[in-house]
């Protein structure tokens, strides 16, 4: 019985039609991804306790995503910047994926920029003079 075209078996038998070449390419790609996934298996992450509205997604998150969720949960500006928060979470998922190793450097850079944008305005900046005044100001007696 002859094997049909578009299979790896037919490619290994010597057929070089477009369908058989594509089947061999797909097999090789899937095999390399499986090897990469085994090599870079994500570490186990304990669930986060103090993330505001992100508890349900944090239970299945990887290390980077869990860290991003923890940081976002502590920021006061995260509620007003939902778009940036979702971008940060998506980039963290890319960094946790063992199949997207080629995208890790770019995603890490973009994640850093996104977190900086979210942090901006979270805490009011004080001038150095205001900080010194606060330190040297005598404590008022309660009475």
mmCIF file with all atom_site columns, C-alpha atoms in Angstrom:
data_model
loop_
_atom_site.group_PDB
_atom_site.id
_atom_site.type_symbol
_atom_site.label_atom_id
_atom_site.label_alt_id
_atom_site.label_comp_id
_atom_site.label_asym_id
_atom_site.label_entity_id
_atom_site.label_seq_id
_atom_site.pdbx_PDB_ins_code
_atom_site.Cartn_x
_atom_site.Cartn_y
_atom_site.Cartn_z
_atom_site.occupancy
_atom_site.B_iso_or_equiv
_atom_site.pdbx_formal_charge
_atom_site.auth_seq_id
_atom_site.auth_comp_id
_atom_site.auth_asym_id
_atom_site.auth_atom_id
_atom_site.pdbx_PDB_model_num
ATOM 1   C CA . UNK A 1 1   ? 0.000  0.000  0.000  1.00 0.00 ? 1   UNK A CA 1
ATOM 2   C CA . UNK A 1 2   ? 1.462  3.359  -1.021 1.00 0.00 ? 2   UNK A CA 1
ATOM 3   C CA . UNK A 1 3   ? 1.556  6.207  1.437  1.00 0.00 ? 3   UNK A CA 1
ATOM 4   C CA . UNK A 1 4   ? -0.201 9.422  0.514  1.00 0.00 ? 4   UNK A CA 1
ATOM 5   C CA . UNK A 1 5   ? 1.529  12.697 -0.305 1.00 0.00 ? 5   UNK A CA 1
ATOM 6   C CA . UNK A 1 6   ? 1.925  15.353 2.360  1.00 0.00 ? 6   UNK A CA 1
ATOM 7   C CA . UNK A 1 7   ? 3.360  13.012 4.987  1.00 0.00 ? 7   UNK A CA 1
ATOM 8   C CA . UNK A 1 8   ? 6.793  12.764 6.522  1.00 0.00 ? 8   UNK A CA 1
ATOM 9   C CA . UNK A 1 9   ? 6.922  9.076  5.631  1.00 0.00 ? 9   UNK A CA 1
ATOM 10  C CA . UNK A 1 10  ? 6.531  9.896  1.947  1.00 0.00 ? 10  UNK A CA 1
ATOM 11  C CA . UNK A 1 11  ? 9.207  12.621 2.262  1.00 0.00 ? 11  UNK A CA 1
ATOM 12  C CA . UNK A 1 12  ? 11.611 10.128 3.869  1.00 0.00 ? 12  UNK A CA 1
ATOM 13  C CA . UNK A 1 13  ? 10.893 7.752  1.009  1.00 0.00 ? 13  UNK A CA 1
ATOM 14  C CA . UNK A 1 14  ? 12.276 10.350 -1.409 1.00 0.00 ? 14  UNK A CA 1
ATOM 15  C CA . UNK A 1 15  ? 9.293  12.434 -2.532 1.00 0.00 ? 15  UNK A CA 1
ATOM 16  C CA . UNK A 1 16  ? 10.058 16.151 -2.726 1.00 0.00 ? 16  UNK A CA 1
ATOM 17  C CA . UNK A 1 17  ? 6.679  17.562 -3.696 1.00 0.00 ? 17  UNK A CA 1
ATOM 18  C CA . UNK A 1 18  ? 5.537  20.742 -1.931 1.00 0.00 ? 18  UNK A CA 1
ATOM 19  C CA . UNK A 1 19  ? 3.146  18.866 0.407  1.00 0.00 ? 19  UNK A CA 1
ATOM 20  C CA . UNK A 1 20  ? 5.774  16.355 1.528  1.00 0.00 ? 20  UNK A CA 1
ATOM 21  C CA . UNK A 1 21  ? 8.379  19.087 2.051  1.00 0.00 ? 21  UNK A CA 1
ATOM 22  C CA . UNK A 1 22  ? 5.888  21.049 4.166  1.00 0.00 ? 22  UNK A CA 1
ATOM 23  C CA . UNK A 1 23  ? 5.111  17.941 6.238  1.00 0.00 ? 23  UNK A CA 1
ATOM 24  C CA . UNK A 1 24  ? 8.829  17.407 6.920  1.00 0.00 ? 24  UNK A CA 1
ATOM 25  C CA . UNK A 1 25  ? 9.282  21.093 7.793  1.00 0.00 ? 25  UNK A CA 1
ATOM 26  C CA . UNK A 1 26  ? 6.315  21.028 10.184 1.00 0.00 ? 26  UNK A CA 1
ATOM 27  C CA . UNK A 1 27  ? 7.619  17.886 11.866 1.00 0.00 ? 27  UNK A CA 1
ATOM 28  C CA . UNK A 1 28  ? 11.081 19.389 12.353 1.00 0.00 ? 28  UNK A CA 1
ATOM 29  C CA . UNK A 1 29  ? 9.647  22.606 13.748 1.00 0.00 ? 29  UNK A CA 1
ATOM 30  C CA . UNK A 1 30  ? 7.396  20.758 16.206 1.00 0.00 ? 30  UNK A CA 1
ATOM 31  C CA . UNK A 1 31  ? 10.303 18.554 17.280 1.00 0.00 ? 31  UNK A CA 1
ATOM 32  C CA . UNK A 1 32  ? 12.608 21.530 17.923 1.00 0.00 ? 32  UNK A CA 1
ATOM 33  C CA . UNK A 1 33  ? 9.884  23.282 19.918 1.00 0.00 ? 33  UNK A CA 1
ATOM 34  C CA . UNK A 1 34  ? 9.296  20.175 22.030 1.00 0.00 ? 34  UNK A CA 1
ATOM 35  C CA . UNK A 1 35  ? 13.021 19.869 22.747 1.00 0.00 ? 35  UNK A CA 1
ATOM 36  C CA . UNK A 1 36  ? 13.181 23.582 23.673 1.00 0.00 ? 36  UNK A CA 1
ATOM 37  C CA . UNK A 1 37  ? 10.131 23.245 25.911 1.00 0.00 ? 37  UNK A CA 1
ATOM 38  C CA . UNK A 1 38  ? 11.715 20.321 27.774 1.00 0.00 ? 38  UNK A CA 1
ATOM 39  C CA . UNK A 1 39  ? 15.021 22.149 28.120 1.00 0.00 ? 39  UNK A CA 1
ATOM 40  C CA . UNK A 1 40  ? 13.458 25.373 29.389 1.00 0.00 ? 40  UNK A CA 1
ATOM 41  C CA . UNK A 1 41  ? 10.603 24.026 31.481 1.00 0.00 ? 41  UNK A CA 1
ATOM 42  C CA . UNK A 1 42  ? 9.086  26.759 33.643 1.00 0.00 ? 42  UNK A CA 1
ATOM 43  C CA . UNK A 1 43  ? 9.613  26.622 37.377 1.00 0.00 ? 43  UNK A CA 1
ATOM 44  C CA . UNK A 1 44  ? 6.727  26.028 39.774 1.00 0.00 ? 44  UNK A CA 1
ATOM 45  C CA . UNK A 1 45  ? 5.267  29.221 41.170 1.00 0.00 ? 45  UNK A CA 1
ATOM 46  C CA . UNK A 1 46  ? 3.371  29.588 44.405 1.00 0.00 ? 46  UNK A CA 1
ATOM 47  C CA . UNK A 1 47  ? 0.122  31.556 44.149 1.00 0.00 ? 47  UNK A CA 1
ATOM 48  C CA . UNK A 1 48  ? 0.214  35.231 45.039 1.00 0.00 ? 48  UNK A CA 1
ATOM 49  C CA . UNK A 1 49  ? -1.673 36.422 48.072 1.00 0.00 ? 49  UNK A CA 1
ATOM 50  C CA . UNK A 1 50  ? -1.787 40.209 47.819 1.00 0.00 ? 50  UNK A CA 1
ATOM 51  C CA . UNK A 1 51  ? -2.694 40.961 44.226 1.00 0.00 ? 51  UNK A CA 1
ATOM 52  C CA . UNK A 1 52  ? -5.905 42.924 44.019 1.00 0.00 ? 52  UNK A CA 1
ATOM 53  C CA . UNK A 1 53  ? -8.087 41.805 41.129 1.00 0.00 ? 53  UNK A CA 1
ATOM 54  C CA . UNK A 1 54  ? -5.526 39.520 39.510 1.00 0.00 ? 54  UNK A CA 1
ATOM 55  C CA . UNK A 1 55  ? -5.753 36.498 41.847 1.00 0.00 ? 55  UNK A CA 1
ATOM 56  C CA . UNK A 1 56  ? -7.443 34.122 39.395 1.00 0.00 ? 56  UNK A CA 1
ATOM 57  C CA . UNK A 1 57  ? -4.857 34.576 36.638 1.00 0.00 ? 57  UNK A CA 1
ATOM 58  C CA . UNK A 1 58  ? -1.930 34.477 39.074 1.00 0.00 ? 58  UNK A CA 1
ATOM 59  C CA . UNK A 1 59  ? -2.692 30.873 40.000 1.00 0.00 ? 59  UNK A CA 1
ATOM 60  C CA . UNK A 1 60  ? -1.527 29.623 36.591 1.00 0.00 ? 60  UNK A CA 1
ATOM 61  C CA . UNK A 1 61  ? 1.220  32.158 35.986 1.00 0.00 ? 61  UNK A CA 1
ATOM 62  C CA . UNK A 1 62  ? 4.922  31.651 35.504 1.00 0.00 ? 62  UNK A CA 1
ATOM 63  C CA . UNK A 1 63  ? 7.718  33.362 37.414 1.00 0.00 ? 63  UNK A CA 1
ATOM 64  C CA . UNK A 1 64  ? 7.851  36.559 35.387 1.00 0.00 ? 64  UNK A CA 1
ATOM 65  C CA . UNK A 1 65  ? 4.086  36.902 35.201 1.00 0.00 ? 65  UNK A CA 1
ATOM 66  C CA . UNK A 1 66  ? 3.764  36.361 38.951 1.00 0.00 ? 66  UNK A CA 1
ATOM 67  C CA . UNK A 1 67  ? 6.347  39.070 39.592 1.00 0.00 ? 67  UNK A CA 1
ATOM 68  C CA . UNK A 1 68  ? 4.615  41.503 37.255 1.00 0.00 ? 68  UNK A CA 1
ATOM 69  C CA . UNK A 1 69  ? 1.245  40.816 38.877 1.00 0.00 ? 69  UNK A CA 1
ATOM 70  C CA . UNK A 1 70  ? 2.716  41.392 42.330 1.00 0.00 ? 70  UNK A CA 1
ATOM 71  C CA . UNK A 1 71  ? 4.286  44.674 41.257 1.00 0.00 ? 71  UNK A CA 1
ATOM 72  C CA . UNK A 1 72  ? 1.153  45.883 39.494 1.00 0.00 ? 72  UNK A CA 1
ATOM 73  C CA . UNK A 1 73  ? -0.985 44.971 42.502 1.00 0.00 ? 73  UNK A CA 1
ATOM 74  C CA . UNK A 1 74  ? 1.025  47.343 44.689 1.00 0.00 ? 74  UNK A CA 1
ATOM 75  C CA . UNK A 1 75  ? 0.833  50.336 42.339 1.00 0.00 ? 75  UNK A CA 1
ATOM 76  C CA . UNK A 1 76  ? -1.844 52.960 42.779 1.00 0.00 ? 76  UNK A CA 1
ATOM 77  C CA . UNK A 1 77  ? -1.924 53.827 39.067 1.00 0.00 ? 77  UNK A CA 1
ATOM 78  C CA . UNK A 1 78  ? -2.702 50.328 37.797 1.00 0.00 ? 78  UNK A CA 1
ATOM 79  C CA . UNK A 1 79  ? -6.471 50.888 37.927 1.00 0.00 ? 79  UNK A CA 1
ATOM 80  C CA . UNK A 1 80  ? -6.295 53.952 35.693 1.00 0.00 ? 80  UNK A CA 1
ATOM 81  C CA . UNK A 1 81  ? -3.882 52.390 33.184 1.00 0.00 ? 81  UNK A CA 1
ATOM 82  C CA . UNK A 1 82  ? -5.627 49.114 32.309 1.00 0.00 ? 82  UNK A CA 1
ATOM 83  C CA . UNK A 1 83  ? -4.258 49.014 28.761 1.00 0.00 ? 83  UNK A CA 1
ATOM 84  C CA . UNK A 1 84  ? -0.677 49.194 29.953 1.00 0.00 ? 84  UNK A CA 1
ATOM 85  C CA . UNK A 1 85  ? -1.399 46.621 32.649 1.00 0.00 ? 85  UNK A CA 1
ATOM 86  C CA . UNK A 1 86  ? -2.707 44.152 30.044 1.00 0.00 ? 86  UNK A CA 1
ATOM 87  C CA . UNK A 1 87  ? 0.325  44.792 27.828 1.00 0.00 ? 87  UNK A CA 1
ATOM 88  C CA . UNK A 1 88  ? 2.649  44.113 30.763 1.00 0.00 ? 88  UNK A CA 1
ATOM 89  C CA . UNK A 1 89  ? 0.864  40.847 31.567 1.00 0.00 ? 89  UNK A CA 1
ATOM 90  C CA . UNK A 1 90  ? 1.006  39.722 27.921 1.00 0.00 ? 90  UNK A CA 1
ATOM 91  C CA . UNK A 1 91  ? 4.732  40.490 27.736 1.00 0.00 ? 91  UNK A CA 1
ATOM 92  C CA . UNK A 1 92  ? 5.295  38.578 30.975 1.00 0.00 ? 92  UNK A CA 1
ATOM 93  C CA . UNK A 1 93  ? 3.544  35.553 29.437 1.00 0.00 ? 93  UNK A CA 1
ATOM 94  C CA . UNK A 1 94  ? 5.897  35.765 26.439 1.00 0.00 ? 94  UNK A CA 1
ATOM 95  C CA . UNK A 1 95  ? 8.880  35.800 28.809 1.00 0.00 ? 95  UNK A CA 1
ATOM 96  C CA . UNK A 1 96  ? 7.510  32.750 30.636 1.00 0.00 ? 96  UNK A CA 1
ATOM 97  C CA . UNK A 1 97  ? 7.017  30.805 27.403 1.00 0.00 ? 97  UNK A CA 1
ATOM 98  C CA . UNK A 1 98  ? 9.853  28.392 26.599 1.00 0.00 ? 98  UNK A CA 1
ATOM 99  C CA . UNK A 1 99  ? 8.771  28.398 22.946 1.00 0.00 ? 99  UNK A CA 1
ATOM 100 C CA . UNK A 1 100 ? 9.418  32.128 22.478 1.00 0.00 ? 100 UNK A CA 1
ATOM 101 C CA . UNK A 1 101 ? 13.083 32.260 23.420 1.00 0.00 ? 101 UNK A CA 1
ATOM 102 C CA . UNK A 1 102 ? 14.000 34.379 20.403 1.00 0.00 ? 102 UNK A CA 1
ATOM 103 C CA . UNK A 1 103 ? 11.552 37.074 21.533 1.00 0.00 ? 103 UNK A CA 1
ATOM 104 C CA . UNK A 1 104 ? 12.750 37.200 25.162 1.00 0.00 ? 104 UNK A CA 1
ATOM 105 C CA . UNK A 1 105 ? 15.262 40.081 24.839 1.00 0.00 ? 105 UNK A CA 1
ATOM 106 C CA . UNK A 1 106 ? 12.809 42.324 22.993 1.00 0.00 ? 106 UNK A CA 1
ATOM 107 C CA . UNK A 1 107 ? 9.931  41.395 25.308 1.00 0.00 ? 107 UNK A CA 1
ATOM 108 C CA . UNK A 1 108 ? 12.065 42.083 28.386 1.00 0.00 ? 108 UNK A CA 1
ATOM 109 C CA . UNK A 1 109 ? 12.946 45.541 27.081 1.00 0.00 ? 109 UNK A CA 1
ATOM 110 C CA . UNK A 1 110 ? 9.318  46.352 26.245 1.00 0.00 ? 110 UNK A CA 1
ATOM 111 C CA . UNK A 1 111 ? 8.139  45.002 29.612 1.00 0.00 ? 111 UNK A CA 1
ATOM 112 C CA . UNK A 1 112 ? 10.610 47.242 31.410 1.00 0.00 ? 112 UNK A CA 1
ATOM 113 C CA . UNK A 1 113 ? 9.387  50.280 29.456 1.00 0.00 ? 113 UNK A CA 1
ATOM 114 C CA . UNK A 1 114 ? 5.744  49.394 30.094 1.00 0.00 ? 114 UNK A CA 1
ATOM 115 C CA . UNK A 1 115 ? 6.274  48.962 33.827 1.00 0.00 ? 115 UNK A CA 1
ATOM 116 C CA . UNK A 1 116 ? 8.061  52.320 33.936 1.00 0.00 ? 116 UNK A CA 1
ATOM 117 C CA . UNK A 1 117 ? 5.033  53.939 32.283 1.00 0.00 ? 117 UNK A CA 1
ATOM 118 C CA . UNK A 1 118 ? 2.699  52.292 34.791 1.00 0.00 ? 118 UNK A CA 1
ATOM 119 C CA . UNK A 1 119 ? 4.892  53.377 37.720 1.00 0.00 ? 119 UNK A CA 1
ATOM 120 C CA . UNK A 1 120 ? 5.008  56.956 36.481 1.00 0.00 ? 120 UNK A CA 1
ATOM 121 C CA . UNK A 1 121 ? 2.784  59.031 38.696 1.00 0.00 ? 121 UNK A CA 1
ATOM 122 C CA . UNK A 1 122 ? 2.223  56.272 41.242 1.00 0.00 ? 122 UNK A CA 1
ATOM 123 C CA . UNK A 1 123 ? 3.948  58.192 44.008 1.00 0.00 ? 123 UNK A CA 1
ATOM 124 C CA . UNK A 1 124 ? 4.198  61.963 43.987 1.00 0.00 ? 124 UNK A CA 1
ATOM 125 C CA . UNK A 1 125 ? 7.745  63.169 43.611 1.00 0.00 ? 125 UNK A CA 1
ATOM 126 C CA . UNK A 1 126 ? 9.088  65.456 46.257 1.00 0.00 ? 126 UNK A CA 1
ATOM 127 C CA . UNK A 1 127 ? 11.921 67.862 45.789 1.00 0.00 ? 127 UNK A CA 1
ATOM 128 C CA . UNK A 1 128 ? 15.103 67.403 47.769 1.00 0.00 ? 128 UNK A CA 1
ATOM 129 C CA . UNK A 1 129 ? 14.316 70.521 49.734 1.00 0.00 ? 129 UNK A CA 1
ATOM 130 C CA . UNK A 1 130 ? 10.895 69.172 50.720 1.00 0.00 ? 130 UNK A CA 1
ATOM 131 C CA . UNK A 1 131 ? 12.503 65.918 51.868 1.00 0.00 ? 131 UNK A CA 1
ATOM 132 C CA . UNK A 1 132 ? 15.017 67.821 54.017 1.00 0.00 ? 132 UNK A CA 1
ATOM 133 C CA . UNK A 1 133 ? 12.256 70.008 55.479 1.00 0.00 ? 133 UNK A CA 1
ATOM 134 C CA . UNK A 1 134 ? 10.273 66.905 56.400 1.00 0.00 ? 134 UNK A CA 1
ATOM 135 C CA . UNK A 1 135 ? 13.292 65.393 58.165 1.00 0.00 ? 135 UNK A CA 1
ATOM 136 C CA . UNK A 1 136 ? 14.166 68.579 60.101 1.00 0.00 ? 136 UNK A CA 1
ATOM 137 C CA . UNK A 1 137 ? 10.616 69.571 60.969 1.00 0.00 ? 137 UNK A CA 1
ATOM 138 C CA . UNK A 1 138 ? 10.035 69.199 64.708 1.00 0.00 ? 138 UNK A CA 1
ATOM 139 C CA . UNK A 1 139 ? 7.341  66.750 65.687 1.00 0.00 ? 139 UNK A CA 1
ATOM 140 C CA . UNK A 1 140 ? 4.213  68.442 66.936 1.00 0.00 ? 140 UNK A CA 1
ATOM 141 C CA . UNK A 1 141 ? 3.175  67.432 70.396 1.00 0.00 ? 141 UNK A CA 1
ATOM 142 C CA . UNK A 1 142 ? -0.270 65.974 70.658 1.00 0.00 ? 142 UNK A CA 1
ATOM 143 C CA . UNK A 1 143 ? -2.045 67.468 73.534 1.00 0.00 ? 143 UNK A CA 1
#
